Amino acid sequence: MAKKRRKLTQCPNCGYTFDDTNNYCPNCGQENHDLNVPVKHLIAEFLEGTLHFDTKVWKTLKYLILKPGLLSEKFNIGQRASYVPPFRLYVFVSLIFFFVLALTTKSTVQLQSTKGDKPVAALPGMTINANLADSLALAADSAKLEKLEEVAAAAEEMKALKTNIIQDERATLVAEKFSKFISNSEGSKQKLLKNISFMMFLLMPFFAWLLNLFYRKQGRNYVEHLMFSIHLHTFYFILLIISMLAGHYLPVPDLSGVVIGIMILYLFLALHRVYKQSYVRTLLRLIPIGFTYLITLAFFLVSTVFMSVLLS
C-alpha cells in the first residue's frame, strides 16, 4: 500500500522549491510530507508505517490464528511480501499484550506485619588464628594434646556458627528486599513487566534452538526455526490478550485450562504443518519439546522474579 503523502510546495527545512515528483528534498533529504494534521491521521499513518495497516495485516492475523504454521511455511518458501514481517508483528502484539497485562492485573500479595524487632546477627564475624599443625608437633604430653583438641573442636564450632550467621544475614537481606519489592506494588509491577518482556525476547531464540535440536535431520536453517518461534509466541500473546480481557471484563470462569489446551493444540498443528511429519511422529516430538519448553519457561519466570526482587 503506497503511502498517501500531503506534499508541500517548498521544503520547510531548507527552502527548496519542490517539483510534483519530489517525495524527498533533493537538497537536504527531508521528506516532502505535511505532518500538521489531526491526531487521528497521525495514528493512521503510524499504523500504516508500522504494520502496513491494510488488508495485509488482516490476512496475516487470519492465517496466524486460524491456520497454525501456515505463515511460517510461507516465509520458508519465500512468500513474504503479502504478509506482515514476523518480527514487526511480534513487537506490535507484544506491546499490546504488556499494556493489557498492566491494565488488568493488580498486586494481590500483601505483606503480613509481625511484632518484634528485625532479626539481627547474634555475633559479629570473627576469625581464629590457630596453627594446629605446629601446635601438635610441639605437644609432647597428653595433657597438651587434649587441650589442643578442645581448641580445635571449639574452632570448628565457631566456624560453623560463623557460616550460619552469614547465611542468616543473606536470608535477612533477601527478605528485606522482597518486603521492599512488595510494598512498592506499582513500581515493582512495572519493573517485573519490563523484565518479563526481556525474558520472552530471550525465550524465542531458545525455543528455536530447541526445534533445531529435535529436527536437525531435516537440515533446516536456524532462521526457519526462529520464524516458527516468533509466529508461535505472537499467537500465544494474542490468546493471552483475549483471555485476560475476557477474564477481567466478563463474568467467565477461570480460563487457564482452556488457554493451555489451545496452546498445546496450536503447537501440535503448527509442527505438523511446517515439519511435514505424520501426526504420530509429531506427537512424539511434541512431548519432549513441550516438556523442555515448560521447564525452561518456569526457570526463566522464577529467575526473572528473583532478579527483579534483588535489583529493586
mmCIF file of C-alpha atoms in Angstrom:
data_model
loop_
_atom_site.group_PDB
_atom_site.id
_atom_site.type_symbol
_atom_site.label_atom_id
_atom_site.label_comp_id
_atom_site.label_asym_id
_atom_site.label_seq_id
_atom_site.Cartn_x
_atom_site.Cartn_y
_atom_site.Cartn_z
ATOM 1 C CA MET A 1 0.000 0.000 0.000
ATOM 2 C CA ALA A 2 1.571 3.252 -1.148
ATOM 3 C CA LYS A 3 1.933 5.967 1.446
ATOM 4 C CA LYS A 4 -0.507 8.844 0.995
ATOM 5 C CA ARG A 5 1.597 11.995 1.080
ATOM 6 C CA ARG A 6 0.357 15.514 1.679
ATOM 7 C CA LYS A 7 3.024 17.268 -0.355
ATOM 8 C CA LEU A 8 4.310 20.768 0.203
ATOM 9 C CA THR A 9 5.394 23.211 -2.476
ATOM 10 C CA GLN A 10 8.512 24.278 -0.584
ATOM 11 C CA CYS A 11 10.816 22.459 1.834
ATOM 12 C CA PRO A 12 10.278 23.933 5.311
ATOM 13 C CA ASN A 13 13.784 22.856 6.339
ATOM 14 C CA CYS A 14 15.948 24.459 3.629
ATOM 15 C CA GLY A 15 13.514 26.381 1.398
ATOM 16 C CA TYR A 16 13.998 24.253 -1.731
ATOM 17 C CA THR A 17 11.101 24.524 -4.188
ATOM 18 C CA PHE A 18 9.650 21.061 -4.834
ATOM 19 C CA ASP A 19 8.623 19.532 -8.125
ATOM 20 C CA ASP A 20 5.493 17.385 -8.234
ATOM 21 C CA THR A 21 7.611 14.238 -8.275
ATOM 22 C CA ASN A 22 9.721 15.095 -5.218
ATOM 23 C CA ASN A 23 8.903 12.805 -2.295
ATOM 24 C CA TYR A 24 12.098 13.913 -0.542
ATOM 25 C CA CYS A 25 14.008 17.170 -0.700
ATOM 26 C CA PRO A 26 16.950 16.781 -3.133
ATOM 27 C CA ASN A 27 18.820 19.435 -1.176
ATOM 28 C CA CYS A 28 18.562 18.293 2.483
ATOM 29 C CA GLY A 29 16.808 14.933 2.249
ATOM 30 C CA GLN A 30 13.764 15.810 4.399
ATOM 31 C CA GLU A 31 10.547 14.016 3.472
ATOM 32 C CA ASN A 32 8.024 16.053 1.499
ATOM 33 C CA HIS A 33 5.103 15.268 3.778
ATOM 34 C CA ASP A 34 2.990 17.695 5.819
ATOM 35 C CA LEU A 35 2.520 16.419 9.393
ATOM 36 C CA ASN A 36 0.409 19.370 10.571
ATOM 37 C CA VAL A 37 -2.762 17.262 10.594
ATOM 38 C CA PRO A 38 -5.285 15.980 13.194
ATOM 39 C CA VAL A 39 -4.130 13.297 15.624
ATOM 40 C CA LYS A 40 -6.274 10.581 14.009
ATOM 41 C CA HIS A 41 -4.316 10.991 10.767
ATOM 42 C CA LEU A 42 -1.014 10.610 12.618
ATOM 43 C CA ILE A 43 -2.283 7.430 14.323
ATOM 44 C CA ALA A 44 -3.398 6.030 10.983
ATOM 45 C CA GLU A 45 -0.005 6.800 9.463
ATOM 46 C CA PHE A 46 1.782 5.205 12.416
ATOM 47 C CA LEU A 47 -0.197 2.000 11.968
ATOM 48 C CA GLU A 48 0.383 2.105 8.239
ATOM 49 C CA GLY A 49 4.116 2.595 8.639
ATOM 50 C CA THR A 50 4.452 0.018 11.399
ATOM 51 C CA LEU A 51 2.223 -2.756 10.140
ATOM 52 C CA HIS A 52 1.097 -1.672 6.663
ATOM 53 C CA PHE A 53 -2.317 -1.497 8.293
ATOM 54 C CA ASP A 54 -4.449 -2.609 5.361
ATOM 55 C CA THR A 55 -5.653 -5.940 4.030
ATOM 56 C CA LYS A 56 -2.145 -7.301 4.614
ATOM 57 C CA VAL A 57 -2.441 -7.234 8.402
ATOM 58 C CA TRP A 58 -5.909 -8.785 8.438
ATOM 59 C CA LYS A 59 -4.755 -11.551 6.146
ATOM 60 C CA THR A 60 -1.714 -12.121 8.348
ATOM 61 C CA LEU A 61 -3.780 -12.294 11.542
ATOM 62 C CA LYS A 62 -6.332 -14.608 9.939
ATOM 63 C CA TYR A 63 -3.660 -17.090 8.885
ATOM 64 C CA LEU A 64 -1.813 -16.762 12.204
ATOM 65 C CA ILE A 65 -4.899 -17.512 14.304
ATOM 66 C CA LEU A 66 -6.852 -19.954 12.138
ATOM 67 C CA LYS A 67 -4.113 -21.803 10.242
ATOM 68 C CA PRO A 68 -1.313 -22.825 12.637
ATOM 69 C CA GLY A 69 2.092 -22.865 10.979
ATOM 70 C CA LEU A 70 0.938 -21.515 7.608
ATOM 71 C CA LEU A 71 2.723 -18.168 7.943
ATOM 72 C CA SER A 72 5.981 -19.895 8.901
ATOM 73 C CA GLU A 73 5.602 -22.248 5.955
ATOM 74 C CA LYS A 74 5.028 -19.380 3.537
ATOM 75 C CA PHE A 75 8.007 -17.489 4.961
ATOM 76 C CA ASN A 76 10.244 -20.521 4.461
ATOM 77 C CA ILE A 77 9.284 -20.898 0.793
ATOM 78 C CA GLY A 78 9.791 -17.186 0.127
ATOM 79 C CA GLN A 79 6.179 -15.910 0.051
ATOM 80 C CA ARG A 80 6.717 -12.911 2.313
ATOM 81 C CA ALA A 81 5.612 -9.701 0.617
ATOM 82 C CA SER A 82 1.893 -10.335 1.161
ATOM 83 C CA TYR A 83 2.201 -10.619 4.948
ATOM 84 C CA VAL A 84 3.398 -8.507 7.858
ATOM 85 C CA PRO A 85 7.036 -9.401 8.708
ATOM 86 C CA PRO A 86 7.136 -11.804 11.697
ATOM 87 C CA PHE A 87 9.294 -9.705 13.993
ATOM 88 C CA ARG A 88 7.360 -6.496 13.314
ATOM 89 C CA LEU A 89 4.086 -8.268 14.070
ATOM 90 C CA TYR A 90 5.531 -9.757 17.262
ATOM 91 C CA VAL A 91 6.703 -6.367 18.553
ATOM 92 C CA PHE A 92 3.322 -4.778 17.907
ATOM 93 C CA VAL A 93 1.335 -7.620 19.515
ATOM 94 C CA SER A 94 3.712 -7.850 22.496
ATOM 95 C CA LEU A 95 3.277 -4.119 23.172
ATOM 96 C CA ILE A 96 -0.488 -4.626 23.270
ATOM 97 C CA PHE A 97 -0.040 -7.678 25.496
ATOM 98 C CA PHE A 98 2.006 -5.892 28.151
ATOM 99 C CA PHE A 99 -0.320 -2.921 28.041
ATOM 100 C CA VAL A 100 -3.331 -5.181 28.656
ATOM 101 C CA LEU A 101 -1.389 -7.086 31.330
ATOM 102 C CA ALA A 102 -0.617 -3.864 33.195
ATOM 103 C CA LEU A 103 -4.238 -2.781 32.788
ATOM 104 C CA THR A 104 -5.897 -5.952 34.028
ATOM 105 C CA THR A 105 -3.569 -7.160 36.788
ATOM 106 C CA LYS A 106 -3.351 -5.862 40.326
ATOM 107 C CA SER A 107 -0.941 -6.714 43.081
ATOM 108 C CA THR A 108 -2.669 -9.346 45.240
ATOM 109 C CA VAL A 109 0.293 -10.028 47.518
ATOM 110 C CA GLN A 110 0.123 -8.357 50.926
ATOM 111 C CA LEU A 111 2.910 -8.331 53.448
ATOM 112 C CA GLN A 112 1.858 -9.648 56.877
ATOM 113 C CA SER A 113 3.412 -7.464 59.547
ATOM 114 C CA THR A 114 4.841 -9.173 62.599
ATOM 115 C CA LYS A 115 5.589 -7.812 66.040
ATOM 116 C CA GLY A 116 9.090 -7.513 67.333
ATOM 117 C CA ASP A 117 12.357 -6.180 66.075
ATOM 118 C CA LYS A 118 14.016 -7.187 62.819
ATOM 119 C CA PRO A 119 16.294 -10.178 63.160
ATOM 120 C CA VAL A 120 19.880 -9.145 63.630
ATOM 121 C CA ALA A 121 23.076 -11.093 63.626
ATOM 122 C CA ALA A 122 23.786 -12.553 67.041
ATOM 123 C CA LEU A 123 27.563 -12.332 66.696
ATOM 124 C CA PRO A 124 29.933 -10.293 64.568
ATOM 125 C CA GLY A 125 32.197 -12.014 62.083
ATOM 126 C CA MET A 126 35.339 -13.407 63.569
ATOM 127 C CA THR A 127 38.480 -15.237 62.579
ATOM 128 C CA ILE A 128 40.532 -17.691 64.570
ATOM 129 C CA ASN A 129 44.282 -17.716 64.270
ATOM 130 C CA ALA A 130 45.464 -21.176 65.312
ATOM 131 C CA ASN A 131 48.221 -23.145 63.668
ATOM 132 C CA LEU A 132 47.165 -26.612 64.768
ATOM 133 C CA ALA A 133 49.873 -28.416 62.808
ATOM 134 C CA ASP A 134 52.694 -26.588 64.608
ATOM 135 C CA SER A 135 50.966 -26.902 67.962
ATOM 136 C CA LEU A 136 50.503 -30.651 67.579
ATOM 137 C CA ALA A 137 54.119 -31.046 66.658
ATOM 138 C CA LEU A 138 55.137 -29.234 69.845
ATOM 139 C CA ALA A 139 52.629 -31.040 72.105
ATOM 140 C CA ALA A 140 54.665 -33.766 73.801
ATOM 141 C CA ASP A 141 52.399 -34.845 76.560
ATOM 142 C CA SER A 142 48.786 -35.991 76.576
ATOM 143 C CA ALA A 143 47.522 -33.009 78.587
ATOM 144 C CA LYS A 144 48.663 -30.515 75.970
ATOM 145 C CA LEU A 145 47.331 -32.708 73.145
ATOM 146 C CA GLU A 146 43.912 -32.939 74.796
ATOM 147 C CA LYS A 147 43.872 -29.175 75.250
ATOM 148 C CA LEU A 148 44.690 -28.612 71.591
ATOM 149 C CA GLU A 149 41.927 -30.999 70.559
ATOM 150 C CA GLU A 150 39.458 -28.990 72.614
ATOM 151 C CA VAL A 151 40.661 -25.785 70.969
ATOM 152 C CA ALA A 152 40.315 -27.376 67.528
ATOM 153 C CA ALA A 153 36.785 -28.554 68.313
ATOM 154 C CA ALA A 154 35.874 -25.081 69.544
ATOM 155 C CA ALA A 155 37.348 -23.585 66.376
ATOM 156 C CA GLU A 156 35.176 -25.871 64.229
ATOM 157 C CA GLU A 157 32.104 -24.896 66.214
ATOM 158 C CA MET A 158 32.891 -21.212 65.807
ATOM 159 C CA LYS A 159 33.465 -21.714 62.080
ATOM 160 C CA ALA A 160 30.075 -23.442 61.716
ATOM 161 C CA LEU A 161 28.429 -20.689 63.777
ATOM 162 C CA LYS A 162 30.008 -18.024 61.575
ATOM 163 C CA THR A 163 28.730 -19.783 58.453
ATOM 164 C CA ASN A 164 25.207 -19.924 59.885
ATOM 165 C CA ILE A 165 25.365 -16.223 60.764
ATOM 166 C CA ILE A 166 26.400 -15.302 57.211
ATOM 167 C CA GLN A 167 23.568 -17.396 55.792
ATOM 168 C CA ASP A 168 21.103 -15.757 58.185
ATOM 169 C CA GLU A 169 22.327 -12.309 57.164
ATOM 170 C CA ARG A 170 21.844 -13.175 53.485
ATOM 171 C CA ALA A 171 18.359 -14.545 54.159
ATOM 172 C CA THR A 172 17.520 -11.368 56.082
ATOM 173 C CA LEU A 173 18.771 -9.227 53.199
ATOM 174 C CA VAL A 174 16.654 -11.155 50.671
ATOM 175 C CA ALA A 175 13.612 -10.875 52.968
ATOM 176 C CA GLU A 176 14.108 -7.112 53.267
ATOM 177 C CA LYS A 177 14.396 -6.729 49.501
ATOM 178 C CA PHE A 178 11.270 -8.836 48.997
ATOM 179 C CA SER A 179 9.420 -6.679 51.533
ATOM 180 C CA LYS A 180 10.555 -3.541 49.718
ATOM 181 C CA PHE A 181 9.533 -5.029 46.370
ATOM 182 C CA ILE A 182 6.039 -5.899 47.616
ATOM 183 C CA SER A 183 5.478 -2.559 49.374
ATOM 184 C CA ASN A 184 6.144 -0.652 46.147
ATOM 185 C CA SER A 185 3.463 -2.555 44.239
ATOM 186 C CA GLU A 186 3.078 -0.230 41.238
ATOM 187 C CA GLY A 187 6.783 0.330 40.654
ATOM 188 C CA SER A 188 7.522 -3.351 41.229
ATOM 189 C CA LYS A 189 4.843 -4.384 38.737
ATOM 190 C CA GLN A 190 6.278 -2.111 36.068
ATOM 191 C CA LYS A 191 9.784 -3.413 36.679
ATOM 192 C CA LEU A 192 8.564 -7.013 36.602
ATOM 193 C CA LEU A 193 6.683 -6.445 33.338
ATOM 194 C CA LYS A 194 9.786 -4.916 31.787
ATOM 195 C CA ASN A 195 11.922 -7.869 32.855
ATOM 196 C CA ILE A 196 9.336 -10.396 31.659
ATOM 197 C CA SER A 197 9.236 -8.752 28.226
ATOM 198 C CA PHE A 198 13.023 -9.096 28.036
ATOM 199 C CA MET A 199 12.743 -12.708 29.218
ATOM 200 C CA MET A 200 10.250 -13.544 26.465
ATOM 201 C CA PHE A 201 12.559 -11.945 23.946
ATOM 202 C CA LEU A 202 15.302 -14.344 25.085
ATOM 203 C CA LEU A 203 12.949 -17.316 25.189
ATOM 204 C CA MET A 204 12.101 -17.177 21.474
ATOM 205 C CA PRO A 205 15.634 -17.888 20.168
ATOM 206 C CA PHE A 206 15.993 -20.611 22.817
ATOM 207 C CA PHE A 207 12.817 -22.314 21.581
ATOM 208 C CA ALA A 208 14.123 -22.008 18.018
ATOM 209 C CA TRP A 209 17.330 -23.715 19.142
ATOM 210 C CA LEU A 210 15.203 -26.436 20.716
ATOM 211 C CA LEU A 211 13.391 -27.006 17.421
ATOM 212 C CA ASN A 212 16.702 -27.064 15.599
ATOM 213 C CA LEU A 213 17.867 -29.774 18.003
ATOM 214 C CA PHE A 214 14.834 -32.017 17.548
ATOM 215 C CA TYR A 215 14.563 -31.506 13.769
ATOM 216 C CA ARG A 216 18.265 -31.353 12.934
ATOM 217 C CA LYS A 217 17.973 -34.252 10.476
ATOM 218 C CA GLN A 218 15.764 -32.126 8.214
ATOM 219 C CA GLY A 219 18.716 -29.816 7.508
ATOM 220 C CA ARG A 220 16.757 -26.608 8.020
ATOM 221 C CA ASN A 221 18.399 -23.256 8.710
ATOM 222 C CA TYR A 222 18.112 -21.802 12.182
ATOM 223 C CA VAL A 223 16.201 -18.809 10.757
ATOM 224 C CA GLU A 224 13.336 -21.094 9.743
ATOM 225 C CA HIS A 225 13.002 -22.344 13.303
ATOM 226 C CA LEU A 226 13.266 -18.773 14.604
ATOM 227 C CA MET A 227 10.402 -17.589 12.376
ATOM 228 C CA PHE A 228 8.312 -20.505 13.637
ATOM 229 C CA SER A 229 9.102 -19.499 17.224
ATOM 230 C CA ILE A 230 8.192 -15.846 16.587
ATOM 231 C CA HIS A 231 4.859 -16.761 14.985
ATOM 232 C CA LEU A 232 4.102 -19.199 17.819
ATOM 233 C CA HIS A 233 4.771 -16.676 20.590
ATOM 234 C CA THR A 234 2.841 -13.991 18.717
ATOM 235 C CA PHE A 235 -0.197 -16.271 18.674
ATOM 236 C CA TYR A 236 0.315 -17.048 22.373
ATOM 237 C CA PHE A 237 0.313 -13.317 23.133
ATOM 238 C CA ILE A 238 -2.921 -12.824 21.171
ATOM 239 C CA LEU A 239 -4.529 -15.739 23.009
ATOM 240 C CA LEU A 240 -3.459 -14.360 26.388
ATOM 241 C CA ILE A 241 -4.729 -10.885 25.471
ATOM 242 C CA ILE A 242 -8.166 -12.323 24.685
ATOM 243 C CA SER A 243 -8.261 -14.438 27.856
ATOM 244 C CA MET A 244 -7.130 -11.548 30.096
ATOM 245 C CA LEU A 245 -9.716 -9.159 28.675
ATOM 246 C CA ALA A 246 -12.442 -11.799 28.934
ATOM 247 C CA GLY A 247 -11.494 -12.674 32.499
ATOM 248 C CA HIS A 248 -11.340 -9.024 33.540
ATOM 249 C CA TYR A 249 -14.457 -7.632 31.896
ATOM 250 C CA LEU A 250 -16.763 -10.664 31.504
ATOM 251 C CA PRO A 251 -18.260 -12.991 34.143
ATOM 252 C CA VAL A 252 -16.451 -16.071 32.889
ATOM 253 C CA PRO A 253 -14.841 -18.895 34.906
ATOM 254 C CA ASP A 254 -11.110 -19.449 35.106
ATOM 255 C CA LEU A 255 -9.790 -19.892 31.560
ATOM 256 C CA SER A 256 -6.321 -21.206 32.431
ATOM 257 C CA GLY A 257 -7.060 -24.805 31.448
ATOM 258 C CA VAL A 258 -8.675 -23.784 28.165
ATOM 259 C CA VAL A 259 -5.762 -21.475 27.295
ATOM 260 C CA ILE A 260 -3.151 -24.170 27.998
ATOM 261 C CA GLY A 261 -5.133 -26.689 25.944
ATOM 262 C CA ILE A 262 -5.339 -24.308 22.976
ATOM 263 C CA MET A 263 -1.606 -23.575 23.241
ATOM 264 C CA ILE A 264 -0.708 -27.270 23.124
ATOM 265 C CA LEU A 265 -3.111 -27.994 20.260
ATOM 266 C CA TYR A 266 -1.842 -25.000 18.271
ATOM 267 C CA LEU A 267 1.776 -26.071 18.717
ATOM 268 C CA PHE A 268 0.916 -29.622 17.644
ATOM 269 C CA LEU A 269 -0.873 -28.492 14.462
ATOM 270 C CA ALA A 270 1.838 -25.957 13.609
ATOM 271 C CA LEU A 271 4.607 -28.563 13.992
ATOM 272 C CA HIS A 272 2.656 -30.980 11.813
ATOM 273 C CA ARG A 273 2.167 -28.411 9.033
ATOM 274 C CA VAL A 274 5.676 -26.933 8.978
ATOM 275 C CA TYR A 275 7.835 -30.012 9.561
ATOM 276 C CA LYS A 276 5.760 -32.370 7.388
ATOM 277 C CA GLN A 277 5.669 -35.385 9.677
ATOM 278 C CA SER A 278 2.790 -37.727 10.492
ATOM 279 C CA TYR A 279 0.518 -36.991 13.432
ATOM 280 C CA VAL A 280 2.082 -39.805 15.445
ATOM 281 C CA ARG A 281 5.673 -38.651 14.863
ATOM 282 C CA THR A 282 4.639 -35.053 15.512
ATOM 283 C CA LEU A 283 3.115 -36.123 18.827
ATOM 284 C CA LEU A 284 6.299 -37.985 19.751
ATOM 285 C CA ARG A 285 8.252 -34.781 19.058
ATOM 286 C CA LEU A 286 5.709 -32.588 20.843
ATOM 287 C CA ILE A 287 6.010 -34.368 24.191
ATOM 288 C CA PRO A 288 9.746 -33.750 24.831
ATOM 289 C CA ILE A 289 9.663 -30.338 23.147
ATOM 290 C CA GLY A 290 6.689 -29.205 25.252
ATOM 291 C CA PHE A 291 8.138 -30.620 28.475
ATOM 292 C CA THR A 292 11.519 -28.970 27.927
ATOM 293 C CA TYR A 293 9.836 -25.709 26.977
ATOM 294 C CA LEU A 294 7.686 -25.688 30.128
ATOM 295 C CA ILE A 295 10.675 -26.427 32.368
ATOM 296 C CA THR A 296 12.650 -23.646 30.690
ATOM 297 C CA LEU A 297 9.724 -21.218 30.906
ATOM 298 C CA ALA A 298 9.315 -21.919 34.634
ATOM 299 C CA PHE A 299 13.042 -21.421 35.195
ATOM 300 C CA PHE A 300 13.016 -18.150 33.240
ATOM 301 C CA LEU A 301 9.995 -16.865 35.163
ATOM 302 C CA VAL A 302 11.424 -17.721 38.581
ATOM 303 C CA SER A 303 14.775 -16.211 37.615
ATOM 304 C CA THR A 304 13.078 -13.060 36.348
ATOM 305 C CA VAL A 305 11.109 -12.595 39.569
ATOM 306 C CA PHE A 306 14.198 -13.310 41.684
ATOM 307 C CA MET A 307 16.343 -10.830 39.751
ATOM 308 C CA SER A 308 13.577 -8.231 39.862
ATOM 309 C CA VAL A 309 13.477 -8.536 43.669
ATOM 310 C CA LEU A 310 17.264 -8.416 44.081
ATOM 311 C CA LEU A 311 17.615 -5.369 41.838
ATOM 312 C CA SER A 312 14.735 -3.480 43.453
#
